[in-house]
Amino acid sequence: MPYTNGMTQESFNSLVTPGTPLETLKTKCATCSMHQLCLPMGLDNNDMDRLDQIIGRRRKVTRGSTLFRIGDSFQNLYAIRLGHFKTYQLNREGGEQITGFQMAGELIGMDAISTDLHHCTAVALEDSEVCEIPFDSLQQLLVDIPALLRHFHRMMSQEITREQSVMLLLGNMQATQRFAAFLVNLSSRYEARGYSPHTFQLRMSREEIGNYLGLTIESISRLLSKFKKEGLLRVNNREVELLDPIRLKAITAGTHSYT
Amino acid sequence: MPYTNGMTQESFNSLVTPGTPLETLKTKCATCSMHQLCLPMGLDNNDMDRLDQIIGRRRKVTRGSTLFRIGDSFQNLYAIRLGHFKTYQLNREGGEQITGFQMAGELIGMDAISTDLHHCTAVALEDSEVCEIPFDSLQQLLVDIPALLRHFHRMMSQEITREQSVMLLLGNMQATQRFAAFLVNLSSRYEARGYSPHTFQLRMSREEIGNYLGLTIESISRLLSKFKKEGLLRVNNREVELLDPIRLKAITAGTHSYT
DNA sequence: CGTGAATTTGACTGACATCAACTCAGGTGG
DNA sequence: CCACCTGAGTTGATGTCAGTCAAATTCACG
């Protein structure tokens, strides 16, 4: 399997499965190679070092535990080094509305910049690890390193466009399309990270998927069964194999046609 | 009516009604007093001047015409000086999905930073006027004025949280709640700008409201009638008067109770 | 193995969409 | 000035997609 870093799905799983000794990883966020903050920018070594220096402690977050909560005061952004998270808001009755699923390499907490308070809660979907990035320090660095500033703006902007596409999904698409879009999105994100785009674990429950997509758990279950029946994918618990990504993408497209 | 700037709804309308000579306004974006970019920051006069200098030409956008289109290359952010806009994405069949309605004082175009291409189209809902803010120049200025940098980040972050609350609305709320939330949101934004929170014009058509809220034009019409019947508001074409904002806010809250 | 939680499946219901007819305001031209 | 037209909006009848409720099944874990 020709994935960019030669890491197999299995070795990845072994790293993030609960119980695996994470200590075997390097304890420093060496030149940030794992997260998107400096990866695609072409910083020189000096800048890299400075970025490394402001990056705070690594922090392990066990499955189900909370990285930050709605209302917490904002100090840090978090770069996910390992694992998966969900972020959610609360509706007026205390129910969750999941606003996103984040994976290794992604940055969370940017919604808190506006008011210095977190507007969502972030919970680890599996044993995970993050780098704390103290926002005050980061801001000082942004002034000194224009490339970093530009990149940071791109990342915030990317979050805006990501959310816009979720609005499109929730406002415009049928259940079948939504779920297909969800799978295609996961697939492409795994591919971008060098993992198989065809075979991956759903890190979230059916309930969480449904919540995110504005559907019920039963609908998700039915859609999985339907896709299975139509030869679009294989499912085994949370293990998914996409058998016909082309057709899946086509389903994503048609607004009201597909049944 | 004790609104902050003493501007009445009528005088505001007279400014933005098609045909009114906009030339009576000052031609320079004098110390940016109209838009949020520097308003709440406490910049000194020197900084203000520098900000003024980078702000490009004022641009009038007539009702129905386009400020920028999906796929356009990104050069400027736009601060709305006058009027209202809608922004929308396209689904795969070419249909609009409106992602937001923007009014005077708001900044649009931030979703384009990530890829240097606009991800949405912005159309004026009435004769409007914007300030062009060349993003390259702005970025240089951000480096020199930390307060401006911080404020710019707050504005981007605010856009992220705004979209998250729309996701909550689309993913979690019933039609009645969505529409109530929409009205309450408009109301509070007008209030923040010194206009009446109770009486205002809907600048967008029923169809556009429905599109934004993930509902049909007929549903919006029925909801208006229902609210009218229940004494929550008065409607006359696009003129709305909220008669019971308290109850309207209450409706926003309950997820599945209100019928 | 056994127990509770998660998921699947089926039958039924309901909220909102769709389709269609109608009203009304604003503009146009005779 | 008024008849006509057009497009936006309203209202009613009907259909359908996904939600709700309930039961069966599988899975996770002690």
GROMACS .gro file of C-alpha atoms in nm, chain B residues 10 23 26 31 33 41 49 53 79 89 99 110 116 127 147 172 175 190 199 207 218-219 222 232 236 243-244 254:
model
   28
  269GLU     CA    1  -3.638   5.626   0.855
  282GLU     CA    2  -2.270   6.126  -0.254
  285LYS     CA    3  -1.832   6.158   0.328
  290THR     CA    4  -1.136   5.663   1.078
  292SER     CA    5  -1.618   5.465   1.213
  300MET     CA    6  -1.013   4.864   1.969
  308ASP     CA    7  -0.458   5.696   0.989
  312GLN     CA    8  -0.457   5.468   0.422
  338ALA     CA    9  -1.628   4.602   0.518
  348GLN     CA   10  -2.246   2.849  -0.175
  358THR     CA   11  -2.462   3.078   0.440
  369MET     CA   12  -1.272   3.584   0.519
  375ASP     CA   13  -0.687   3.266  -0.225
  386ASP     CA   14  -2.819   4.924  -0.289
  406ALA     CA   15  -0.414   4.548   1.880
  431ASN     CA   16  -3.099   2.047   1.606
  434ALA     CA   17  -3.888   2.480   1.187
  449TYR     CA   18  -3.011   4.579   1.468
  458THR     CA   19  -3.931   4.708   1.407
  466GLU     CA   20  -3.738   3.234  -0.040
  477GLU     CA   21  -4.426   2.798   0.206
  478SER     CA   22  -4.307   2.698   0.551
  481ARG     CA   23  -4.698   2.962   0.733
  491LEU     CA   24  -4.597   3.741   1.846
  495ASN     CA   25  -4.666   4.393   0.642
  502LEU     CA   26  -4.460   4.228   1.965
  503ASP     CA   27  -4.340   3.972   2.216
  513GLY     CA   28  -3.726   2.464   2.355
   0.00000   0.00000   0.00000
